[in-house]
Amino acid sequence: MGDWLWMVVLGVIFGGGWVGDNVRRGLRTRHERKLELHRSAERRQLALDAASRPPEPVCGCTHHLAKHDRQGRCHEEVEAPTAWDADRRPLRYEARQCNCQQYIGPEPLGTVFAADIVDLR
C-alpha cells in the first residue's frame, strides 16, 4: 500500500499541474532561504573573527611597523613611475625608497600600556 502512495506524491510533485508547481516553488523558496541563512551566519562569524583580532600595525603607506625605524621613517622600497605617456599613464617604474616620513598606524599595546617596574620595598 505504501508504494503506490509514494508514486502519487512523486507524481504530484514532478508531474506538473497547479499543486506540483506550488510544491516546487515552495521547496525552491525554502532552499533559497536556507542558503541565505547559511550565508548570513558565515558573514556574522567572519565579522566576529575580524572584531576579535587586534589591528595590524600598518602605516598609511601600507607598510608594516617593522619597516619603520624608531623615528617613524619608512625603509621599504617602492616602485615609482619615471615616464608617462600622452594620457598621463605611467610607462616605466623605478625602485625608490618609500617617502613616508612618519609612522601613523595603530600603536602596539605593548608600548602603550607598559607600566614602569617599581620596587616597593
mmCIF file of N, CA and C in Angstrom:
data_model
loop_
_atom_site.group_PDB
_atom_site.id
_atom_site.type_symbol
_atom_site.label_atom_id
_atom_site.label_comp_id
_atom_site.label_asym_id
_atom_site.label_seq_id
_atom_site.Cartn_x
_atom_site.Cartn_y
_atom_site.Cartn_z
ATOM 1 N N MET A 1 0.815 -1.186 0.000
ATOM 2 C CA MET A 1 0.000 0.000 0.000
ATOM 3 C C MET A 1 0.864 1.258 0.000
ATOM 4 N N GLY A 2 1.995 1.242 0.721
ATOM 5 C CA GLY A 2 2.842 2.416 0.842
ATOM 6 C C GLY A 2 3.551 2.774 -0.456
ATOM 7 N N ASP A 3 3.777 1.758 -1.341
ATOM 8 C CA ASP A 3 4.495 2.019 -2.587
ATOM 9 C C ASP A 3 3.697 2.922 -3.521
ATOM 10 N N TRP A 4 2.418 2.676 -3.648
ATOM 11 C CA TRP A 4 1.615 3.492 -4.567
ATOM 12 C C TRP A 4 1.440 4.910 -4.042
ATOM 13 N N LEU A 5 1.465 5.076 -2.686
ATOM 14 C CA LEU A 5 1.338 6.410 -2.111
ATOM 15 C C LEU A 5 2.540 7.280 -2.480
ATOM 16 N N TRP A 6 3.739 6.684 -2.425
ATOM 17 C CA TRP A 6 4.935 7.420 -2.821
ATOM 18 C C TRP A 6 4.889 7.793 -4.300
ATOM 19 N N MET A 7 4.364 6.907 -5.108
ATOM 20 C CA MET A 7 4.250 7.189 -6.537
ATOM 21 C C MET A 7 3.301 8.375 -6.778
ATOM 22 N N VAL A 8 2.216 8.447 -6.016
ATOM 23 C CA VAL A 8 1.274 9.553 -6.157
ATOM 24 C C VAL A 8 1.927 10.860 -5.721
ATOM 25 N N VAL A 9 2.645 10.814 -4.581
ATOM 26 C CA VAL A 9 3.309 12.025 -4.093
ATOM 27 C C VAL A 9 4.335 12.509 -5.110
ATOM 28 N N LEU A 10 5.172 11.602 -5.610
ATOM 29 C CA LEU A 10 6.172 11.989 -6.607
ATOM 30 C C LEU A 10 5.510 12.452 -7.894
ATOM 31 N N GLY A 11 4.413 11.839 -8.269
ATOM 32 C CA GLY A 11 3.688 12.258 -9.474
ATOM 33 C C GLY A 11 3.127 13.656 -9.334
ATOM 34 N N VAL A 12 2.628 13.995 -8.135
ATOM 35 C CA VAL A 12 2.091 15.340 -7.919
ATOM 36 C C VAL A 12 3.212 16.369 -7.939
ATOM 37 N N ILE A 13 4.334 16.039 -7.288
ATOM 38 C CA ILE A 13 5.437 16.998 -7.211
ATOM 39 C C ILE A 13 6.075 17.217 -8.574
ATOM 40 N N PHE A 14 6.376 16.118 -9.270
ATOM 41 C CA PHE A 14 7.129 16.243 -10.529
ATOM 42 C C PHE A 14 6.250 16.154 -11.768
ATOM 43 N N GLY A 15 4.984 15.836 -11.602
ATOM 44 C CA GLY A 15 4.114 15.631 -12.749
ATOM 45 C C GLY A 15 3.559 16.907 -13.339
ATOM 46 N N GLY A 16 3.615 17.982 -12.649
ATOM 47 C CA GLY A 16 3.093 19.232 -13.176
ATOM 48 C C GLY A 16 1.757 19.557 -12.546
ATOM 49 N N GLY A 17 1.103 20.505 -13.124
ATOM 50 C CA GLY A 17 -0.174 20.932 -12.581
ATOM 51 C C GLY A 17 0.016 21.987 -11.513
ATOM 52 N N TRP A 18 -1.095 22.484 -11.015
ATOM 53 C CA TRP A 18 -1.085 23.568 -10.040
ATOM 54 C C TRP A 18 -0.429 23.156 -8.729
ATOM 55 N N VAL A 19 -0.742 21.972 -8.215
ATOM 56 C CA VAL A 19 -0.181 21.510 -6.942
ATOM 57 C C VAL A 19 1.315 21.302 -7.075
ATOM 58 N N GLY A 20 1.739 20.658 -8.157
ATOM 59 C CA GLY A 20 3.164 20.416 -8.366
ATOM 60 C C GLY A 20 3.958 21.703 -8.473
ATOM 61 N N ASP A 21 3.401 22.682 -9.190
ATOM 62 C CA ASP A 21 4.081 23.977 -9.323
ATOM 63 C C ASP A 21 4.219 24.663 -7.974
ATOM 64 N N ASN A 22 3.161 24.656 -7.178
ATOM 65 C CA ASN A 22 3.222 25.291 -5.862
ATOM 66 C C ASN A 22 4.198 24.579 -4.937
ATOM 67 N N VAL A 23 4.235 23.253 -4.994
ATOM 68 C CA VAL A 23 5.164 22.497 -4.144
ATOM 69 C C VAL A 23 6.600 22.799 -4.553
ATOM 70 N N ARG A 24 6.873 22.777 -5.865
ATOM 71 C CA ARG A 24 8.234 23.077 -6.333
ATOM 72 C C ARG A 24 8.640 24.504 -5.965
ATOM 73 N N ARG A 25 7.738 25.462 -6.127
ATOM 74 C CA ARG A 25 8.027 26.850 -5.791
ATOM 75 C C ARG A 25 8.302 26.993 -4.288
ATOM 76 N N GLY A 26 7.510 26.298 -3.478
ATOM 77 C CA GLY A 26 7.729 26.329 -2.033
ATOM 78 C C GLY A 26 9.057 25.720 -1.641
ATOM 79 N N LEU A 27 9.418 24.600 -2.279
ATOM 80 C CA LEU A 27 10.711 23.969 -1.978
ATOM 81 C C LEU A 27 11.869 24.859 -2.415
ATOM 82 N N ARG A 28 11.728 25.513 -3.563
ATOM 83 C CA ARG A 28 12.781 26.398 -4.058
ATOM 84 C C ARG A 28 12.942 27.599 -3.117
ATOM 85 N N THR A 29 11.819 28.180 -2.678
ATOM 86 C CA THR A 29 11.866 29.313 -1.750
ATOM 87 C C THR A 29 12.510 28.899 -0.443
ATOM 88 N N ARG A 30 12.139 27.718 0.063
ATOM 89 C CA ARG A 30 12.736 27.222 1.309
ATOM 90 C C ARG A 30 14.238 27.034 1.153
ATOM 91 N N HIS A 31 14.650 26.485 0.014
ATOM 92 C CA HIS A 31 16.079 26.275 -0.240
ATOM 93 C C HIS A 31 16.826 27.605 -0.295
ATOM 94 N N GLU A 32 16.247 28.590 -0.977
ATOM 95 C CA GLU A 32 16.898 29.897 -1.070
ATOM 96 C C GLU A 32 17.001 30.555 0.307
ATOM 97 N N ARG A 33 15.984 30.418 1.123
ATOM 98 C CA ARG A 33 16.029 30.982 2.470
ATOM 99 C C ARG A 33 17.082 30.291 3.324
ATOM 100 N N LYS A 34 17.177 28.961 3.189
ATOM 101 C CA LYS A 34 18.199 28.225 3.943
ATOM 102 C C LYS A 34 19.605 28.667 3.517
ATOM 103 N N LEU A 35 19.810 28.834 2.213
ATOM 104 C CA LEU A 35 21.116 29.296 1.730
ATOM 105 C C LEU A 35 21.432 30.687 2.271
ATOM 106 N N GLU A 36 20.440 31.571 2.281
ATOM 107 C CA GLU A 36 20.659 32.919 2.804
ATOM 108 C C GLU A 36 20.980 32.885 4.297
ATOM 109 N N LEU A 37 20.319 31.995 5.042
ATOM 110 C CA LEU A 37 20.639 31.852 6.463
ATOM 111 C C LEU A 37 22.074 31.373 6.662
ATOM 112 N N HIS A 38 22.518 30.440 5.829
ATOM 113 C CA HIS A 38 23.902 29.958 5.926
ATOM 114 C C HIS A 38 24.888 31.074 5.588
ATOM 115 N N ARG A 39 24.590 31.842 4.532
ATOM 116 C CA ARG A 39 25.475 32.956 4.158
ATOM 117 C C ARG A 39 25.518 34.007 5.260
ATOM 118 N N SER A 40 24.365 34.285 5.847
ATOM 119 C CA SER A 40 24.304 35.265 6.925
ATOM 120 C C SER A 40 25.101 34.807 8.138
ATOM 121 N N ALA A 41 24.995 33.533 8.489
ATOM 122 C CA ALA A 41 25.762 33.001 9.616
ATOM 123 C C ALA A 41 27.256 33.059 9.323
ATOM 124 N N GLU A 42 27.638 32.797 8.089
ATOM 125 C CA GLU A 42 29.061 32.851 7.722
ATOM 126 C C GLU A 42 29.583 34.282 7.790
ATOM 127 N N ARG A 43 28.795 35.256 7.278
ATOM 128 C CA ARG A 43 29.213 36.659 7.356
ATOM 129 C C ARG A 43 29.321 37.112 8.808
ATOM 130 N N ARG A 44 28.392 36.666 9.642
ATOM 131 C CA ARG A 44 28.414 37.034 11.059
ATOM 132 C C ARG A 44 29.670 36.481 11.730
ATOM 133 N N GLN A 45 30.014 35.223 11.433
ATOM 134 C CA GLN A 45 31.202 34.623 12.033
ATOM 135 C C GLN A 45 32.469 35.324 11.564
ATOM 136 N N LEU A 46 32.529 35.691 10.289
ATOM 137 C CA LEU A 46 33.691 36.420 9.775
ATOM 138 C C LEU A 46 33.815 37.781 10.450
ATOM 139 N N ALA A 47 32.686 38.453 10.665
ATOM 140 C CA ALA A 47 32.719 39.755 11.337
ATOM 141 C C ALA A 47 33.168 39.601 12.785
ATOM 142 N N LEU A 48 32.708 38.554 13.473
ATOM 143 C CA LEU A 48 33.133 38.321 14.857
ATOM 144 C C LEU A 48 34.625 38.016 14.922
ATOM 145 N N ASP A 49 35.110 37.214 13.979
ATOM 146 C CA ASP A 49 36.548 36.902 13.949
ATOM 147 C C ASP A 49 37.372 38.160 13.695
ATOM 148 N N ALA A 50 36.912 39.003 12.771
ATOM 149 C CA ALA A 50 37.647 40.229 12.460
ATOM 150 C C ALA A 50 37.622 41.193 13.639
ATOM 151 N N ALA A 51 36.518 41.220 14.396
ATOM 152 C CA ALA A 51 36.411 42.136 15.530
ATOM 153 C C ALA A 51 37.308 41.719 16.686
ATOM 154 N N SER A 52 37.578 40.433 16.802
ATOM 155 C CA SER A 52 38.397 39.979 17.927
ATOM 156 C C SER A 52 39.897 40.049 17.640
ATOM 157 N N ARG A 53 40.277 40.290 16.380
ATOM 158 C CA ARG A 53 41.702 40.406 16.040
ATOM 159 C C ARG A 53 42.203 41.796 16.382
ATOM 160 N N PRO A 54 43.416 41.904 16.910
ATOM 161 C CA PRO A 54 43.974 43.243 17.145
ATOM 162 C C PRO A 54 44.307 43.908 15.811
ATOM 163 N N PRO A 55 44.336 45.225 15.768
ATOM 164 C CA PRO A 55 44.640 45.896 14.499
ATOM 165 C C PRO A 55 46.081 45.630 14.084
ATOM 166 N N GLU A 56 46.266 45.488 12.786
ATOM 167 C CA GLU A 56 47.604 45.289 12.249
ATOM 168 C C GLU A 56 48.354 46.618 12.302
ATOM 169 N N PRO A 57 49.604 46.610 12.738
ATOM 170 C CA PRO A 57 50.372 47.863 12.765
ATOM 171 C C PRO A 57 50.871 48.224 11.370
ATOM 172 N N VAL A 58 49.961 48.729 10.539
ATOM 173 C CA VAL A 58 50.285 49.090 9.162
ATOM 174 C C VAL A 58 50.087 50.595 9.009
ATOM 175 N N CYS A 59 51.056 51.229 8.410
ATOM 176 C CA CYS A 59 51.047 52.683 8.241
ATOM 177 C C CYS A 59 50.172 53.082 7.052
ATOM 178 N N GLY A 60 49.981 54.375 6.870
ATOM 179 C CA GLY A 60 49.229 54.889 5.740
ATOM 180 C C GLY A 60 49.901 54.581 4.413
ATOM 181 N N CYS A 61 51.199 54.333 4.436
ATOM 182 C CA CYS A 61 51.907 53.964 3.208
ATOM 183 C C CYS A 61 51.764 52.479 2.924
ATOM 184 N N THR A 62 50.971 51.772 3.686
ATOM 185 C CA THR A 62 50.650 50.344 3.582
ATOM 186 C C THR A 62 51.808 49.435 3.989
ATOM 187 N N HIS A 63 52.822 49.969 4.645
ATOM 188 C CA HIS A 63 53.937 49.147 5.121
ATOM 189 C C HIS A 63 53.811 48.900 6.615
ATOM 190 N N HIS A 64 54.305 47.760 7.039
ATOM 191 C CA HIS A 64 54.220 47.314 8.428
ATOM 192 C C HIS A 64 55.117 48.172 9.320
ATOM 193 N N LEU A 65 54.795 48.189 10.617
ATOM 194 C CA LEU A 65 55.591 48.931 11.602
ATOM 195 C C LEU A 65 57.048 48.472 11.594
ATOM 196 N N ALA A 66 57.283 47.199 11.298
ATOM 197 C CA ALA A 66 58.645 46.681 11.279
ATOM 198 C C ALA A 66 59.508 47.328 10.200
ATOM 199 N N LYS A 67 58.891 47.922 9.194
ATOM 200 C CA LYS A 67 59.643 48.586 8.118
ATOM 201 C C LYS A 67 59.993 50.026 8.470
ATOM 202 N N HIS A 68 59.561 50.531 9.621
ATOM 203 C CA HIS A 68 59.832 51.902 10.055
ATOM 204 C C HIS A 68 60.855 51.882 11.190
ATOM 205 N N ASP A 69 61.721 52.908 11.237
ATOM 206 C CA ASP A 69 62.678 52.990 12.339
ATOM 207 C C ASP A 69 62.019 53.688 13.538
ATOM 208 N N ARG A 70 62.779 53.914 14.586
ATOM 209 C CA ARG A 70 62.212 54.498 15.812
ATOM 210 C C ARG A 70 61.701 55.931 15.598
ATOM 211 N N GLN A 71 62.234 56.641 14.624
ATOM 212 C CA GLN A 71 61.763 57.994 14.333
ATOM 213 C C GLN A 71 60.526 57.970 13.432
ATOM 214 N N GLY A 72 60.141 56.809 12.914
ATOM 215 C CA GLY A 72 58.947 56.677 12.094
ATOM 216 C C GLY A 72 59.205 56.674 10.608
ATOM 217 N N ARG A 73 60.460 56.853 10.165
ATOM 218 C CA ARG A 73 60.774 56.886 8.743
ATOM 219 C C ARG A 73 60.722 55.482 8.147
ATOM 220 N N CYS A 74 60.085 55.351 6.987
ATOM 221 C CA CYS A 74 59.907 54.057 6.324
ATOM 222 C C CYS A 74 61.162 53.689 5.537
ATOM 223 N N HIS A 75 61.552 52.417 5.613
ATOM 224 C CA HIS A 75 62.747 51.936 4.912
ATOM 225 C C HIS A 75 62.418 50.895 3.855
ATOM 226 N N GLU A 76 61.202 50.869 3.383
ATOM 227 C CA GLU A 76 60.785 49.923 2.356
ATOM 228 C C GLU A 76 60.980 50.550 0.982
ATOM 229 N N GLU A 77 61.282 49.705 -0.020
ATOM 230 C CA GLU A 77 61.422 50.198 -1.389
ATOM 231 C C GLU A 77 60.094 50.054 -2.115
ATOM 232 N N VAL A 78 59.743 51.060 -2.930
ATOM 233 C CA VAL A 78 58.515 51.050 -3.716
ATOM 234 C C VAL A 78 58.856 51.332 -5.167
ATOM 235 N N GLU A 79 57.909 50.998 -6.070
ATOM 236 C CA GLU A 79 58.092 51.308 -7.481
ATOM 237 C C GLU A 79 57.468 52.669 -7.768
ATOM 238 N N ALA A 80 58.288 53.588 -8.221
ATOM 239 C CA ALA A 80 57.813 54.942 -8.528
ATOM 240 C C ALA A 80 57.858 55.141 -10.040
ATOM 241 N N PRO A 81 56.818 55.729 -10.635
ATOM 242 C CA PRO A 81 56.833 55.951 -12.084
ATOM 243 C C PRO A 81 57.881 56.994 -12.469
ATOM 244 N N THR A 82 58.544 56.751 -13.615
ATOM 245 C CA THR A 82 59.576 57.677 -14.087
ATOM 246 C C THR A 82 59.257 58.266 -15.453
ATOM 247 N N ALA A 83 58.322 57.643 -16.189
ATOM 248 C CA ALA A 83 57.954 58.155 -17.516
ATOM 249 C C ALA A 83 56.460 57.933 -17.720
ATOM 250 N N TRP A 84 55.817 58.894 -18.435
ATOM 251 C CA TRP A 84 54.386 58.818 -18.662
ATOM 252 C C TRP A 84 54.086 58.960 -20.147
ATOM 253 N N ASP A 85 52.939 58.452 -20.582
ATOM 254 C CA ASP A 85 52.531 58.613 -21.973
ATOM 255 C C ASP A 85 51.672 59.876 -22.109
ATOM 256 N N ALA A 86 51.073 60.080 -23.270
ATOM 257 C CA ALA A 86 50.288 61.290 -23.524
ATOM 258 C C ALA A 86 49.033 61.360 -22.655
ATOM 259 N N ASP A 87 48.513 60.206 -22.240
ATOM 260 C CA ASP A 87 47.316 60.176 -21.385
ATOM 261 C C ASP A 87 47.669 60.179 -19.903
ATOM 262 N N ARG A 88 48.908 60.476 -19.590
ATOM 263 C CA ARG A 88 49.429 60.552 -18.222
ATOM 264 C C ARG A 88 49.338 59.216 -17.481
ATOM 265 N N ARG A 89 49.540 58.131 -18.215
ATOM 266 C CA ARG A 89 49.640 56.809 -17.588
ATOM 267 C C ARG A 89 51.113 56.449 -17.494
ATOM 268 N N PRO A 90 51.535 55.844 -16.379
ATOM 269 C CA PRO A 90 52.953 55.508 -16.221
ATOM 270 C C PRO A 90 53.408 54.475 -17.254
ATOM 271 N N LEU A 91 54.597 54.718 -17.812
ATOM 272 C CA LEU A 91 55.191 53.785 -18.763
ATOM 273 C C LEU A 91 56.293 52.957 -18.117
ATOM 274 N N ARG A 92 57.152 53.613 -17.324
ATOM 275 C CA ARG A 92 58.276 52.918 -16.688
ATOM 276 C C ARG A 92 58.274 53.218 -15.196
ATOM 277 N N TYR A 93 58.807 52.259 -14.450
ATOM 278 C CA TYR A 93 58.898 52.402 -12.997
ATOM 279 C C TYR A 93 60.340 52.234 -12.553
ATOM 280 N N GLU A 94 60.661 52.808 -11.412
ATOM 281 C CA GLU A 94 61.999 52.715 -10.840
ATOM 282 C C GLU A 94 61.861 52.443 -9.342
ATOM 283 N N ALA A 95 62.744 51.603 -8.827
ATOM 284 C CA ALA A 95 62.710 51.294 -7.395
ATOM 285 C C ALA A 95 63.284 52.471 -6.608
ATOM 286 N N ARG A 96 62.504 52.962 -5.634
ATOM 287 C CA ARG A 96 62.930 54.066 -4.778
ATOM 288 C C ARG A 96 62.510 53.774 -3.349
ATOM 289 N N GLN A 97 63.120 54.504 -2.418
ATOM 290 C CA GLN A 97 62.732 54.358 -1.023
ATOM 291 C C GLN A 97 61.370 55.021 -0.811
ATOM 292 N N CYS A 98 60.544 54.417 0.037
ATOM 293 C CA CYS A 98 59.228 54.969 0.339
ATOM 294 C C CYS A 98 59.412 56.355 0.961
ATOM 295 N N ASN A 99 58.597 57.310 0.538
ATOM 296 C CA ASN A 99 58.762 58.679 1.037
ATOM 297 C C ASN A 99 57.885 58.966 2.256
ATOM 298 N N CYS A 100 57.399 57.928 2.901
ATOM 299 C CA CYS A 100 56.632 58.117 4.138
ATOM 300 C C CYS A 100 57.572 58.703 5.185
ATOM 301 N N GLN A 101 57.170 59.788 5.821
ATOM 302 C CA GLN A 101 58.044 60.486 6.755
ATOM 303 C C GLN A 101 57.810 60.104 8.213
ATOM 304 N N GLN A 102 56.647 59.543 8.513
ATOM 305 C CA GLN A 102 56.360 59.219 9.900
ATOM 306 C C GLN A 102 55.333 58.106 9.952
ATOM 307 N N TYR A 103 55.541 57.145 10.852
ATOM 308 C CA TYR A 103 54.588 56.060 11.050
ATOM 309 C C TYR A 103 53.333 56.629 11.688
ATOM 310 N N ILE A 104 52.152 56.368 11.054
ATOM 311 C CA ILE A 104 50.903 56.906 11.585
ATOM 312 C C ILE A 104 49.881 55.805 11.854
ATOM 313 N N GLY A 105 50.329 54.543 11.905
ATOM 314 C CA GLY A 105 49.413 53.429 12.127
ATOM 315 C C GLY A 105 49.072 53.267 13.594
ATOM 316 N N PRO A 106 48.323 52.201 13.919
ATOM 317 C CA PRO A 106 47.952 51.967 15.319
ATOM 318 C C PRO A 106 49.176 51.643 16.165
ATOM 319 N N GLU A 107 49.177 52.109 17.376
ATOM 320 C CA GLU A 107 50.300 51.869 18.296
ATOM 321 C C GLU A 107 50.115 50.502 18.938
ATOM 322 N N PRO A 108 51.132 49.640 18.889
ATOM 323 C CA PRO A 108 51.006 48.329 19.523
ATOM 324 C C PRO A 108 50.763 48.468 21.026
ATOM 325 N N LEU A 109 49.944 47.586 21.594
ATOM 326 C CA LEU A 109 49.561 47.690 23.000
ATOM 327 C C LEU A 109 50.737 47.568 23.951
ATOM 328 N N GLY A 110 51.753 46.811 23.596
ATOM 329 C CA GLY A 110 52.891 46.631 24.481
ATOM 330 C C GLY A 110 53.591 47.930 24.815
ATOM 331 N N THR A 111 53.627 48.870 23.893
ATOM 332 C CA THR A 111 54.297 50.140 24.157
ATOM 333 C C THR A 111 53.358 51.170 24.754
ATOM 334 N N VAL A 112 52.052 50.966 24.622
ATOM 335 C CA VAL A 112 51.103 51.937 25.148
ATOM 336 C C VAL A 112 50.835 51.692 26.633
ATOM 337 N N PHE A 113 50.639 50.447 27.021
ATOM 338 C CA PHE A 113 50.238 50.129 28.384
ATOM 339 C C PHE A 113 51.350 49.504 29.231
ATOM 340 N N ALA A 114 52.581 49.606 28.793
ATOM 341 C CA ALA A 114 53.683 49.028 29.561
ATOM 342 C C ALA A 114 53.940 49.893 30.796
ATOM 343 N N ALA A 115 53.654 49.340 31.955
ATOM 344 C CA ALA A 115 53.859 50.077 33.201
ATOM 345 C C ALA A 115 55.335 49.998 33.622
ATOM 346 N N ASP A 116 55.804 51.055 34.286
ATOM 347 C CA ASP A 116 57.162 51.054 34.799
ATOM 348 C C ASP A 116 57.277 50.042 35.925
ATOM 349 N N ILE A 117 58.409 49.357 35.966
ATOM 350 C CA ILE A 117 58.648 48.396 37.048
ATOM 351 C C ILE A 117 59.223 49.164 38.217
ATOM 352 N N VAL A 118 58.524 49.074 39.347
ATOM 353 C CA VAL A 118 58.927 49.805 40.536
ATOM 354 C C VAL A 118 59.090 48.811 41.678
ATOM 355 N N ASP A 119 60.212 48.921 42.385
ATOM 356 C CA ASP A 119 60.451 48.053 43.543
ATOM 357 C C ASP A 119 59.953 48.790 44.788
ATOM 358 N N LEU A 120 58.941 48.252 45.424
ATOM 359 C CA LEU A 120 58.316 48.907 46.576
ATOM 360 C C LEU A 120 58.733 48.231 47.896
ATOM 361 N N ARG A 121 59.981 48.119 48.171
ATOM 362 C CA ARG A 121 60.416 47.504 49.442
ATOM 363 C C ARG A 121 60.500 48.487 50.542
#
